[in-house]
Amino acid sequence: MGFLYVPPFRIQGISIAGEETVVQVPELGLCFDIGRCPKPVLTSDYVALSHGHMDHSAGLAYYFSHRHFQGMGVGTVVCHPALEKPIHNVMRAWVDLEAQLTPYKVIPLAPDQELEIKNHVFLRAFATAHTVPALGFVVLERRSKLREDLVGLPQEKLLQLKNRGEAITRTIEYPLVCYTGDTAWGPHFDRPDVLSSKILITECTFLERGHRDRAAMGKHLHLNDIVELVKRSSAEAIVLMHLSLRTPVGDATQIIRESIPPDHHDRVLVLMDSRANRRRYEQQVKSAGQSRQTDPLA
Ligand SMILES: [Zn+2]
Ligand SMILES: [Zn+2]
């Protein structure tokens, strides 16, 4: 499995174009797509399914079944409304095959609808552009904060206002993780929640200079799109996935680095580049150790 640590989140999974895509964020109890359901992702209470292509959805029945066997509670898939019925059909077919009932839950989410997955944490769907009905997702945290014009006022004054019925707080949204799934370029790459997400996980299926047409035909992104996206996004980490097997991952990382302006290199990461990611993680552990040594309170 690919592994990245972007505090406080771990991003782990497998993603190879046409083979398998599953990306888990354990801290959110969530995985994006299910691929062939590698064992570690069973711990996710929710699967946010971007679309129905086999490389993203094959492990769904296995996920439901093994959660049940291991007493982990009923698994839930969140999907495009067009996929609700096909998923029920697949699960009905498994009842006939296995002669037993597997409990599962399907929650359809239309573009721009939300589902609360943890206290104050919401999964929001957004429309993308692929060859089949497809969604991207933003996980956001919503917190209420004191109204800016009231900051610094004494407690009793605030209480007075509150008792008078005035709203003294405002709600702020913090986009934490965005996952685009398989998608072509489109207006979703203008969305503030996508562009301001702390972590942006997106596909990069085509790298080669002559493959723009192939990317457009399969409704996928090309490295040129990523170069544009890197300039627009304020993400701390842009995680590239769904790379093709045509190019070995080390070479792919090299090609990506040559296309991205150097001042963005640190925040563009390739999920499946284990060697580079291990080096990055060792560095993170080392600097965490050093700051602990210099900070007597830590
Ligand atoms: Zn795919
Ligand atoms: Zn696809």
PDB file of C-alpha atoms and ligand atoms in Angstrom:
ATOM      1  CA  MET A   1       0.000   0.000   0.000  1.00  0.00           C
ATOM      2  CA  GLY A   2       1.097   3.563  -0.661  1.00  0.00           C
ATOM      3  CA  PHE A   3       1.485   5.631   2.501  1.00  0.00           C
ATOM      4  CA  LEU A   4       1.758   9.350   3.205  1.00  0.00           C
ATOM      5  CA  TYR A   5       1.546  11.285   6.443  1.00  0.00           C
ATOM      6  CA  VAL A   6       0.131  14.787   6.275  1.00  0.00           C
ATOM      7  CA  PRO A   7      -0.449  15.579   9.961  1.00  0.00           C
ATOM      8  CA  PRO A   8      -2.891  14.792  11.415  1.00  0.00           C
ATOM      9  CA  PHE A   9      -3.965  12.533   8.547  1.00  0.00           C
ATOM     10  CA  ARG A  10      -2.581   9.314   7.109  1.00  0.00           C
ATOM     11  CA  ILE A  11      -3.315   8.795   3.423  1.00  0.00           C
ATOM     12  CA  GLN A  12      -2.891   5.138   2.515  1.00  0.00           C
ATOM     13  CA  GLY A  13      -4.031   2.871  -0.261  1.00  0.00           C
ATOM     14  CA  ILE A  14      -3.432   1.378  -3.663  1.00  0.00           C
ATOM     15  CA  SER A  15      -4.052   3.240  -6.885  1.00  0.00           C
ATOM     16  CA  ILE A  16      -3.032   2.142 -10.368  1.00  0.00           C
ATOM     17  CA  ALA A  17      -5.099   3.138 -13.414  1.00  0.00           C
ATOM     18  CA  GLY A  18      -7.332   0.320 -14.622  1.00  0.00           C
ATOM     19  CA  GLU A  19      -6.098  -2.047 -11.882  1.00  0.00           C
ATOM     20  CA  GLU A  20      -7.290  -0.863  -8.505  1.00  0.00           C
ATOM     21  CA  THR A  21      -8.001   2.353  -6.632  1.00  0.00           C
ATOM     22  CA  VAL A  22      -8.698   2.625  -2.903  1.00  0.00           C
ATOM     23  CA  VAL A  23      -7.502   5.510  -0.713  1.00  0.00           C
ATOM     24  CA  GLN A  24      -8.085   5.398   3.034  1.00  0.00           C
ATOM     25  CA  VAL A  25      -7.908   8.188   5.602  1.00  0.00           C
ATOM     26  CA  PRO A  26      -8.051   6.200   8.882  1.00  0.00           C
ATOM     27  CA  GLU A  27      -8.488   9.318  11.043  1.00  0.00           C
ATOM     28  CA  LEU A  28     -11.773  10.069   9.255  1.00  0.00           C
ATOM     29  CA  GLY A  29     -13.094   6.488   9.342  1.00  0.00           C
ATOM     30  CA  LEU A  30     -13.401   6.775   5.603  1.00  0.00           C
ATOM     31  CA  CYS A  31     -12.008   5.387   2.399  1.00  0.00           C
ATOM     32  CA  PHE A  32     -12.443   6.783  -1.066  1.00  0.00           C
ATOM     33  CA  ASP A  33     -13.342   3.990  -3.497  1.00  0.00           C
ATOM     34  CA  ILE A  34     -12.760   0.397  -2.471  1.00  0.00           C
ATOM     35  CA  GLY A  35     -10.587  -1.152  -5.194  1.00  0.00           C
ATOM     36  CA  ARG A  36     -10.291  -4.879  -4.425  1.00  0.00           C
ATOM     37  CA  CYS A  37     -10.714  -4.156  -0.689  1.00  0.00           C
ATOM     38  CA  PRO A  38      -7.253  -4.723   0.836  1.00  0.00           C
ATOM     39  CA  LYS A  39      -7.662  -5.842   4.484  1.00  0.00           C
ATOM     40  CA  PRO A  40      -6.590  -2.589   6.251  1.00  0.00           C
ATOM     41  CA  VAL A  41      -9.468  -0.601   4.717  1.00  0.00           C
ATOM     42  CA  LEU A  42     -12.089  -2.794   6.411  1.00  0.00           C
ATOM     43  CA  THR A  43     -11.762  -0.514   9.457  1.00  0.00           C
ATOM     44  CA  SER A  44     -13.376   2.368   7.530  1.00  0.00           C
ATOM     45  CA  ASP A  45     -17.046   2.816   8.470  1.00  0.00           C
ATOM     46  CA  TYR A  46     -17.704   4.638   5.204  1.00  0.00           C
ATOM     47  CA  VAL A  47     -16.721   4.078   1.585  1.00  0.00           C
ATOM     48  CA  ALA A  48     -17.174   7.164  -0.591  1.00  0.00           C
ATOM     49  CA  LEU A  49     -17.502   5.657  -4.060  1.00  0.00           C
ATOM     50  CA  SER A  50     -16.550   8.050  -6.870  1.00  0.00           C
ATOM     51  CA  HIS A  51     -18.007   5.936  -9.708  1.00  0.00           C
ATOM     52  CA  GLY A  52     -18.840   2.381 -10.673  1.00  0.00           C
ATOM     53  CA  HIS A  53     -15.815   1.365 -12.804  1.00  0.00           C
ATOM     54  CA  MET A  54     -14.572  -2.056 -11.702  1.00  0.00           C
ATOM     55  CA  ASP A  55     -11.107  -0.842 -10.637  1.00  0.00           C
ATOM     56  CA  HIS A  56     -12.807   1.424  -8.059  1.00  0.00           C
ATOM     57  CA  SER A  57     -15.759  -0.713  -6.956  1.00  0.00           C
ATOM     58  CA  ALA A  58     -14.882  -4.428  -7.285  1.00  0.00           C
ATOM     59  CA  GLY A  59     -14.310  -5.015  -3.547  1.00  0.00           C
ATOM     60  CA  LEU A  60     -17.598  -3.548  -2.348  1.00  0.00           C
ATOM     61  CA  ALA A  61     -19.464  -6.815  -1.586  1.00  0.00           C
ATOM     62  CA  TYR A  62     -16.308  -8.213   0.070  1.00  0.00           C
ATOM     63  CA  TYR A  63     -16.044  -5.053   2.214  1.00  0.00           C
ATOM     64  CA  PHE A  64     -19.637  -5.417   3.468  1.00  0.00           C
ATOM     65  CA  SER A  65     -19.253  -9.153   4.024  1.00  0.00           C
ATOM     66  CA  HIS A  66     -15.965  -9.044   5.950  1.00  0.00           C
ATOM     67  CA  ARG A  67     -17.037  -6.137   8.137  1.00  0.00           C
ATOM     68  CA  HIS A  68     -20.000  -8.234   9.114  1.00  0.00           C
ATOM     69  CA  PHE A  69     -17.965 -11.431   9.752  1.00  0.00           C
ATOM     70  CA  GLN A  70     -15.470  -9.575  11.885  1.00  0.00           C
ATOM     71  CA  GLY A  71     -18.146  -7.861  13.954  1.00  0.00           C
ATOM     72  CA  MET A  72     -17.137  -4.397  12.762  1.00  0.00           C
ATOM     73  CA  GLY A  73     -20.681  -3.153  12.213  1.00  0.00           C
ATOM     74  CA  VAL A  74     -22.563  -2.588   8.989  1.00  0.00           C
ATOM     75  CA  GLY A  75     -20.440  -0.964   6.290  1.00  0.00           C
ATOM     76  CA  THR A  76     -21.854   2.052   4.466  1.00  0.00           C
ATOM     77  CA  VAL A  77     -21.245   3.117   0.882  1.00  0.00           C
ATOM     78  CA  VAL A  78     -21.948   6.684  -0.181  1.00  0.00           C
ATOM     79  CA  CYS A  79     -22.480   6.972  -3.925  1.00  0.00           C
ATOM     80  CA  HIS A  80     -23.981   8.832  -6.857  1.00  0.00           C
ATOM     81  CA  PRO A  81     -27.809   8.412  -6.877  1.00  0.00           C
ATOM     82  CA  ALA A  82     -27.521   6.612 -10.248  1.00  0.00           C
ATOM     83  CA  LEU A  83     -25.531   3.825  -8.540  1.00  0.00           C
ATOM     84  CA  GLU A  84     -27.931   3.115  -5.688  1.00  0.00           C
ATOM     85  CA  LYS A  85     -30.013   0.565  -7.624  1.00  0.00           C
ATOM     86  CA  PRO A  86     -27.080  -1.203  -9.329  1.00  0.00           C
ATOM     87  CA  ILE A  87     -25.422  -1.690  -5.912  1.00  0.00           C
ATOM     88  CA  HIS A  88     -28.641  -3.217  -4.520  1.00  0.00           C
ATOM     89  CA  ASN A  89     -28.713  -5.493  -7.593  1.00  0.00           C
ATOM     90  CA  VAL A  90     -25.144  -6.667  -6.984  1.00  0.00           C
ATOM     91  CA  MET A  91     -25.877  -7.379  -3.329  1.00  0.00           C
ATOM     92  CA  ARG A  92     -29.041  -9.270  -4.251  1.00  0.00           C
ATOM     93  CA  ALA A  93     -27.017 -11.445  -6.627  1.00  0.00           C
ATOM     94  CA  TRP A  94     -24.654 -12.284  -3.745  1.00  0.00           C
ATOM     95  CA  VAL A  95     -27.599 -13.451  -1.624  1.00  0.00           C
ATOM     96  CA  ASP A  96     -28.354 -16.027  -4.353  1.00  0.00           C
ATOM     97  CA  LEU A  97     -24.695 -17.015  -4.720  1.00  0.00           C
ATOM     98  CA  GLU A  98     -23.996 -17.423  -1.011  1.00  0.00           C
ATOM     99  CA  ALA A  99     -27.474 -18.360   0.210  1.00  0.00           C
ATOM    100  CA  GLN A 100     -27.104 -15.853   3.017  1.00  0.00           C
ATOM    101  CA  LEU A 101     -27.801 -12.225   3.710  1.00  0.00           C
ATOM    102  CA  THR A 102     -25.008  -9.675   4.113  1.00  0.00           C
ATOM    103  CA  PRO A 103     -26.056  -6.482   5.893  1.00  0.00           C
ATOM    104  CA  TYR A 104     -24.995  -3.289   4.107  1.00  0.00           C
ATOM    105  CA  LYS A 105     -26.051   0.315   3.744  1.00  0.00           C
ATOM    106  CA  VAL A 106     -26.193   2.539   0.650  1.00  0.00           C
ATOM    107  CA  ILE A 107     -26.522   6.311   0.996  1.00  0.00           C
ATOM    108  CA  PRO A 108     -27.040   8.149  -2.304  1.00  0.00           C
ATOM    109  CA  LEU A 109     -25.580  11.645  -2.320  1.00  0.00           C
ATOM    110  CA  ALA A 110     -26.420  14.068  -5.128  1.00  0.00           C
ATOM    111  CA  PRO A 111     -23.859  16.717  -6.095  1.00  0.00           C
ATOM    112  CA  ASP A 112     -23.583  19.330  -3.325  1.00  0.00           C
ATOM    113  CA  GLN A 113     -25.425  17.220  -0.769  1.00  0.00           C
ATOM    114  CA  GLU A 114     -23.674  16.417   2.506  1.00  0.00           C
ATOM    115  CA  LEU A 115     -23.576  13.673   5.087  1.00  0.00           C
ATOM    116  CA  GLU A 116     -22.263  14.072   8.651  1.00  0.00           C
ATOM    117  CA  ILE A 117     -19.700  11.272   9.176  1.00  0.00           C
ATOM    118  CA  LYS A 118     -18.324  12.401  12.540  1.00  0.00           C
ATOM    119  CA  ASN A 119     -19.122  15.192  14.982  1.00  0.00           C
ATOM    120  CA  HIS A 120     -18.773  18.472  13.022  1.00  0.00           C
ATOM    121  CA  VAL A 121     -17.250  16.576  10.062  1.00  0.00           C
ATOM    122  CA  PHE A 122     -19.188  16.364   6.797  1.00  0.00           C
ATOM    123  CA  LEU A 123     -18.719  14.503   3.519  1.00  0.00           C
ATOM    124  CA  ARG A 124     -19.835  16.693   0.621  1.00  0.00           C
ATOM    125  CA  ALA A 125     -20.260  15.346  -2.920  1.00  0.00           C
ATOM    126  CA  PHE A 126     -19.561  17.395  -6.016  1.00  0.00           C
ATOM    127  CA  ALA A 127     -20.085  16.773  -9.729  1.00  0.00           C
ATOM    128  CA  THR A 128     -17.067  15.726 -11.784  1.00  0.00           C
ATOM    129  CA  ALA A 129     -16.746  14.703 -15.447  1.00  0.00           C
ATOM    130  CA  HIS A 130     -16.068  11.061 -16.310  1.00  0.00           C
ATOM    131  CA  THR A 131     -17.444   8.559 -18.842  1.00  0.00           C
ATOM    132  CA  VAL A 132     -20.064   7.337 -16.303  1.00  0.00           C
ATOM    133  CA  PRO A 133     -21.954   9.106 -13.451  1.00  0.00           C
ATOM    134  CA  ALA A 134     -19.194  10.275 -11.118  1.00  0.00           C
ATOM    135  CA  LEU A 135     -18.647  12.285  -7.954  1.00  0.00           C
ATOM    136  CA  GLY A 136     -15.779  13.920  -6.184  1.00  0.00           C
ATOM    137  CA  PHE A 137     -15.846  14.438  -2.405  1.00  0.00           C
ATOM    138  CA  VAL A 138     -14.731  17.088   0.054  1.00  0.00           C
ATOM    139  CA  VAL A 139     -14.508  16.270   3.755  1.00  0.00           C
ATOM    140  CA  LEU A 140     -14.975  19.439   5.736  1.00  0.00           C
ATOM    141  CA  GLU A 141     -15.094  20.422   9.346  1.00  0.00           C
ATOM    142  CA  ARG A 142     -17.638  22.988  10.470  1.00  0.00           C
ATOM    143  CA  ARG A 143     -17.010  24.957  13.650  1.00  0.00           C
ATOM    144  CA  SER A 144     -18.783  27.934  15.154  1.00  0.00           C
ATOM    145  CA  LYS A 145     -16.596  30.874  16.085  1.00  0.00           C
ATOM    146  CA  LEU A 146     -17.258  34.178  17.765  1.00  0.00           C
ATOM    147  CA  ARG A 147     -18.306  36.862  15.266  1.00  0.00           C
ATOM    148  CA  GLU A 148     -15.258  38.838  14.201  1.00  0.00           C
ATOM    149  CA  ASP A 149     -16.702  42.219  15.277  1.00  0.00           C
ATOM    150  CA  LEU A 150     -17.291  40.853  18.798  1.00  0.00           C
ATOM    151  CA  VAL A 151     -13.783  39.544  19.451  1.00  0.00           C
ATOM    152  CA  GLY A 152     -12.342  41.141  22.617  1.00  0.00           C
ATOM    153  CA  LEU A 153     -15.701  42.101  24.194  1.00  0.00           C
ATOM    154  CA  PRO A 154     -16.116  41.145  27.872  1.00  0.00           C
ATOM    155  CA  GLN A 155     -18.023  37.982  28.655  1.00  0.00           C
ATOM    156  CA  GLU A 156     -21.023  39.759  30.245  1.00  0.00           C
ATOM    157  CA  LYS A 157     -21.475  41.978  27.165  1.00  0.00           C
ATOM    158  CA  LEU A 158     -21.530  38.861  24.950  1.00  0.00           C
ATOM    159  CA  LEU A 159     -24.071  37.234  27.259  1.00  0.00           C
ATOM    160  CA  GLN A 160     -26.249  40.329  27.056  1.00  0.00           C
ATOM    161  CA  LEU A 161     -26.213  40.209  23.244  1.00  0.00           C
ATOM    162  CA  LYS A 162     -26.958  36.501  23.289  1.00  0.00           C
ATOM    163  CA  ASN A 163     -29.857  36.940  25.688  1.00  0.00           C
ATOM    164  CA  ARG A 164     -31.229  39.658  23.403  1.00  0.00           C
ATOM    165  CA  GLY A 165     -31.423  36.962  20.727  1.00  0.00           C
ATOM    166  CA  GLU A 166     -28.488  38.143  18.617  1.00  0.00           C
ATOM    167  CA  ALA A 167     -26.361  35.552  16.828  1.00  0.00           C
ATOM    168  CA  ILE A 168     -22.926  36.018  18.361  1.00  0.00           C
ATOM    169  CA  THR A 169     -21.210  33.196  16.466  1.00  0.00           C
ATOM    170  CA  ARG A 170     -20.582  32.426  12.815  1.00  0.00           C
ATOM    171  CA  THR A 171     -19.991  29.053  11.243  1.00  0.00           C
ATOM    172  CA  ILE A 172     -16.675  28.439   9.523  1.00  0.00           C
ATOM    173  CA  GLU A 173     -15.918  25.618   7.118  1.00  0.00           C
ATOM    174  CA  TYR A 174     -12.506  24.008   6.925  1.00  0.00           C
ATOM    175  CA  PRO A 175     -12.078  21.734   3.884  1.00  0.00           C
ATOM    176  CA  LEU A 176      -9.759  18.984   5.114  1.00  0.00           C
ATOM    177  CA  VAL A 177      -9.468  16.420   2.338  1.00  0.00           C
ATOM    178  CA  CYS A 178     -10.688  16.521  -1.247  1.00  0.00           C
ATOM    179  CA  TYR A 179     -10.780  13.437  -3.488  1.00  0.00           C
ATOM    180  CA  THR A 180     -11.652  13.928  -7.154  1.00  0.00           C
ATOM    181  CA  GLY A 181     -11.825  10.286  -8.298  1.00  0.00           C
ATOM    182  CA  ASP A 182     -11.448   9.740 -12.062  1.00  0.00           C
ATOM    183  CA  THR A 183     -12.244  12.948 -13.877  1.00  0.00           C
ATOM    184  CA  ALA A 184     -11.558  15.184 -16.827  1.00  0.00           C
ATOM    185  CA  TRP A 185     -10.794  18.884 -16.283  1.00  0.00           C
ATOM    186  CA  GLY A 186     -13.949  20.912 -15.631  1.00  0.00           C
ATOM    187  CA  PRO A 187     -15.623  23.628 -13.554  1.00  0.00           C
ATOM    188  CA  HIS A 188     -15.151  21.554 -10.386  1.00  0.00           C
ATOM    189  CA  PHE A 189     -11.528  22.719 -10.468  1.00  0.00           C
ATOM    190  CA  ASP A 190     -12.815  26.263  -9.871  1.00  0.00           C
ATOM    191  CA  ARG A 191     -14.633  25.329  -6.633  1.00  0.00           C
ATOM    192  CA  PRO A 192     -13.295  27.082  -3.511  1.00  0.00           C
ATOM    193  CA  ASP A 193     -13.825  23.942  -1.362  1.00  0.00           C
ATOM    194  CA  VAL A 194     -11.752  21.864  -3.824  1.00  0.00           C
ATOM    195  CA  LEU A 195      -9.002  24.461  -4.233  1.00  0.00           C
ATOM    196  CA  SER A 196      -8.660  25.364  -0.539  1.00  0.00           C
ATOM    197  CA  SER A 197      -8.699  21.819   0.807  1.00  0.00           C
ATOM    198  CA  LYS A 198      -5.743  21.037   3.092  1.00  0.00           C
ATOM    199  CA  ILE A 199      -5.115  17.798   1.185  1.00  0.00           C
ATOM    200  CA  LEU A 200      -6.087  17.351  -2.450  1.00  0.00           C
ATOM    201  CA  ILE A 201      -6.076  13.800  -3.819  1.00  0.00           C
ATOM    202  CA  THR A 202      -6.478  13.641  -7.576  1.00  0.00           C
ATOM    203  CA  GLU A 203      -5.810  11.435 -10.535  1.00  0.00           C
ATOM    204  CA  CYS A 204      -3.011  11.796 -13.095  1.00  0.00           C
ATOM    205  CA  THR A 205      -3.623   9.014 -15.607  1.00  0.00           C
ATOM    206  CA  PHE A 206      -1.675  10.469 -18.557  1.00  0.00           C
ATOM    207  CA  LEU A 207       1.830  11.925 -18.442  1.00  0.00           C
ATOM    208  CA  GLU A 208       3.171  11.625 -21.983  1.00  0.00           C
ATOM    209  CA  ARG A 209       3.247  14.716 -24.142  1.00  0.00           C
ATOM    210  CA  GLY A 210       1.332  13.058 -27.018  1.00  0.00           C
ATOM    211  CA  HIS A 211      -1.423  11.665 -24.798  1.00  0.00           C
ATOM    212  CA  ARG A 212      -3.670  14.714 -24.322  1.00  0.00           C
ATOM    213  CA  ASP A 213      -6.234  13.264 -26.760  1.00  0.00           C
ATOM    214  CA  ARG A 214      -6.273   9.921 -24.995  1.00  0.00           C
ATOM    215  CA  ALA A 215      -6.842  11.680 -21.674  1.00  0.00           C
ATOM    216  CA  ALA A 216      -9.723  13.683 -23.171  1.00  0.00           C
ATOM    217  CA  MET A 217     -11.284  10.561 -24.710  1.00  0.00           C
ATOM    218  CA  GLY A 218     -11.266   8.578 -21.439  1.00  0.00           C
ATOM    219  CA  LYS A 219     -12.216  11.718 -19.470  1.00  0.00           C
ATOM    220  CA  HIS A 220      -9.083  11.654 -17.386  1.00  0.00           C
ATOM    221  CA  LEU A 221      -6.545  14.278 -16.359  1.00  0.00           C
ATOM    222  CA  HIS A 222      -3.231  14.830 -18.079  1.00  0.00           C
ATOM    223  CA  LEU A 223      -0.080  16.076 -16.349  1.00  0.00           C
ATOM    224  CA  ASN A 224      -0.620  19.486 -18.028  1.00  0.00           C
ATOM    225  CA  ASP A 225      -3.881  19.783 -16.049  1.00  0.00           C
ATOM    226  CA  ILE A 226      -2.014  18.964 -12.843  1.00  0.00           C
ATOM    227  CA  VAL A 227       0.476  21.761 -13.553  1.00  0.00           C
ATOM    228  CA  GLU A 228      -2.473  24.194 -13.777  1.00  0.00           C
ATOM    229  CA  LEU A 229      -4.126  22.703 -10.680  1.00  0.00           C
ATOM    230  CA  VAL A 230      -0.950  23.005  -8.605  1.00  0.00           C
ATOM    231  CA  LYS A 231      -0.909  26.751  -9.347  1.00  0.00           C
ATOM    232  CA  ARG A 232      -4.563  27.155  -8.330  1.00  0.00           C
ATOM    233  CA  SER A 233      -4.719  24.951  -5.243  1.00  0.00           C
ATOM    234  CA  SER A 234      -3.581  26.129  -1.825  1.00  0.00           C
ATOM    235  CA  ALA A 235      -3.358  22.544  -0.527  1.00  0.00           C
ATOM    236  CA  GLU A 236      -0.537  21.643   1.816  1.00  0.00           C
ATOM    237  CA  ALA A 237      -0.285  18.314  -0.054  1.00  0.00           C
ATOM    238  CA  ILE A 238      -1.456  17.413  -3.557  1.00  0.00           C
ATOM    239  CA  VAL A 239      -1.501  13.627  -3.763  1.00  0.00           C
ATOM    240  CA  LEU A 240      -1.406  12.145  -7.258  1.00  0.00           C
ATOM    241  CA  MET A 241      -2.936   8.720  -7.833  1.00  0.00           C
ATOM    242  CA  HIS A 242      -4.319   6.567 -10.675  1.00  0.00           C
ATOM    243  CA  LEU A 243      -1.013   6.672 -12.551  1.00  0.00           C
ATOM    244  CA  SER A 244      -0.647   4.217 -15.403  1.00  0.00           C
ATOM    245  CA  LEU A 245       1.542   1.115 -15.367  1.00  0.00           C
ATOM    246  CA  ARG A 246       3.012   2.242 -18.699  1.00  0.00           C
ATOM    247  CA  THR A 247       5.627   4.302 -16.865  1.00  0.00           C
ATOM    248  CA  PRO A 248       7.547   2.903 -13.852  1.00  0.00           C
ATOM    249  CA  VAL A 249       6.646   4.982 -10.798  1.00  0.00           C
ATOM    250  CA  GLY A 250      10.170   6.365 -10.245  1.00  0.00           C
ATOM    251  CA  ASP A 251      10.279   7.620 -13.856  1.00  0.00           C
ATOM    252  CA  ALA A 252       6.756   9.029 -13.501  1.00  0.00           C
ATOM    253  CA  THR A 253       7.782  11.017 -10.407  1.00  0.00           C
ATOM    254  CA  GLN A 254      10.763  12.346 -12.365  1.00  0.00           C
ATOM    255  CA  ILE A 255       8.540  13.451 -15.294  1.00  0.00           C
ATOM    256  CA  ILE A 256       6.105  15.099 -12.863  1.00  0.00           C
ATOM    257  CA  ARG A 257       8.919  16.985 -11.098  1.00  0.00           C
ATOM    258  CA  GLU A 258      10.254  18.235 -14.419  1.00  0.00           C
ATOM    259  CA  SER A 259       6.827  19.701 -15.288  1.00  0.00           C
ATOM    260  CA  ILE A 260       5.922  21.252 -11.922  1.00  0.00           C
ATOM    261  CA  PRO A 261       7.603  24.571 -10.982  1.00  0.00           C
ATOM    262  CA  PRO A 262      10.324  23.813  -8.365  1.00  0.00           C
ATOM    263  CA  ASP A 263       8.736  25.924  -5.602  1.00  0.00           C
ATOM    264  CA  HIS A 264       5.786  23.485  -5.593  1.00  0.00           C
ATOM    265  CA  HIS A 265       7.857  20.260  -5.530  1.00  0.00           C
ATOM    266  CA  ASP A 266       7.504  19.712  -1.781  1.00  0.00           C
ATOM    267  CA  ARG A 267       3.731  19.586  -1.849  1.00  0.00           C
ATOM    268  CA  VAL A 268       3.199  17.392  -4.918  1.00  0.00           C
ATOM    269  CA  LEU A 269       3.342  13.747  -3.822  1.00  0.00           C
ATOM    270  CA  VAL A 270       2.764  10.477  -5.672  1.00  0.00           C
ATOM    271  CA  LEU A 271       0.781   7.972  -3.579  1.00  0.00           C
ATOM    272  CA  MET A 272       2.470   4.880  -5.012  1.00  0.00           C
ATOM    273  CA  ASP A 273       6.062   6.169  -4.995  1.00  0.00           C
ATOM    274  CA  SER A 274       6.962   4.124  -1.906  1.00  0.00           C
ATOM    275  CA  ARG A 275      10.661   4.908  -2.025  1.00  0.00           C
ATOM    276  CA  ALA A 276      10.187   8.699  -2.071  1.00  0.00           C
ATOM    277  CA  ASN A 277       7.373   8.474   0.496  1.00  0.00           C
ATOM    278  CA  ARG A 278       9.451   6.357   2.883  1.00  0.00           C
ATOM    279  CA  ARG A 279      12.274   8.922   2.665  1.00  0.00           C
ATOM    280  CA  ARG A 280       9.765  11.709   3.338  1.00  0.00           C
ATOM    281  CA  TYR A 281       8.308   9.878   6.336  1.00  0.00           C
ATOM    282  CA  GLU A 282      11.749   9.132   7.835  1.00  0.00           C
ATOM    283  CA  GLN A 283      12.506  12.845   7.530  1.00  0.00           C
ATOM    284  CA  GLN A 284       9.225  13.699   9.273  1.00  0.00           C
ATOM    285  CA  VAL A 285      10.018  11.282  12.123  1.00  0.00           C
ATOM    286  CA  LYS A 286      13.531  12.703  12.421  1.00  0.00           C
ATOM    287  CA  SER A 287      12.398  16.336  12.595  1.00  0.00           C
ATOM    288  CA  ALA A 288       9.650  15.414  15.086  1.00  0.00           C
ATOM    289  CA  GLY A 289      12.373  13.829  17.279  1.00  0.00           C
ATOM    290  CA  GLN A 290      14.569  16.902  16.978  1.00  0.00           C
ATOM    291  CA  SER A 291      11.808  19.308  17.935  1.00  0.00           C
ATOM    292  CA  ARG A 292      11.027  17.081  20.942  1.00  0.00           C
ATOM    293  CA  GLN A 293      14.668  17.317  22.049  1.00  0.00           C
ATOM    294  CA  THR A 294      14.712  21.108  21.859  1.00  0.00           C
ATOM    295  CA  ASP A 295      11.309  21.509  23.469  1.00  0.00           C
ATOM    296  CA  PRO A 296      11.548  20.484  27.160  1.00  0.00           C
ATOM    297  CA  LEU A 297       7.752  20.509  27.507  1.00  0.00           C
ATOM    298  CA  ALA A 298       7.121  18.051  24.681  1.00  0.00           C
TER     299      ALA A 298
HETATM  300 ZN    ZN B   1     -10.109   4.258 -12.734  1.00  0.00          ZN
HETATM  301 ZN    ZN B   2     -13.050   5.358 -14.262  1.00  0.00          ZN
END
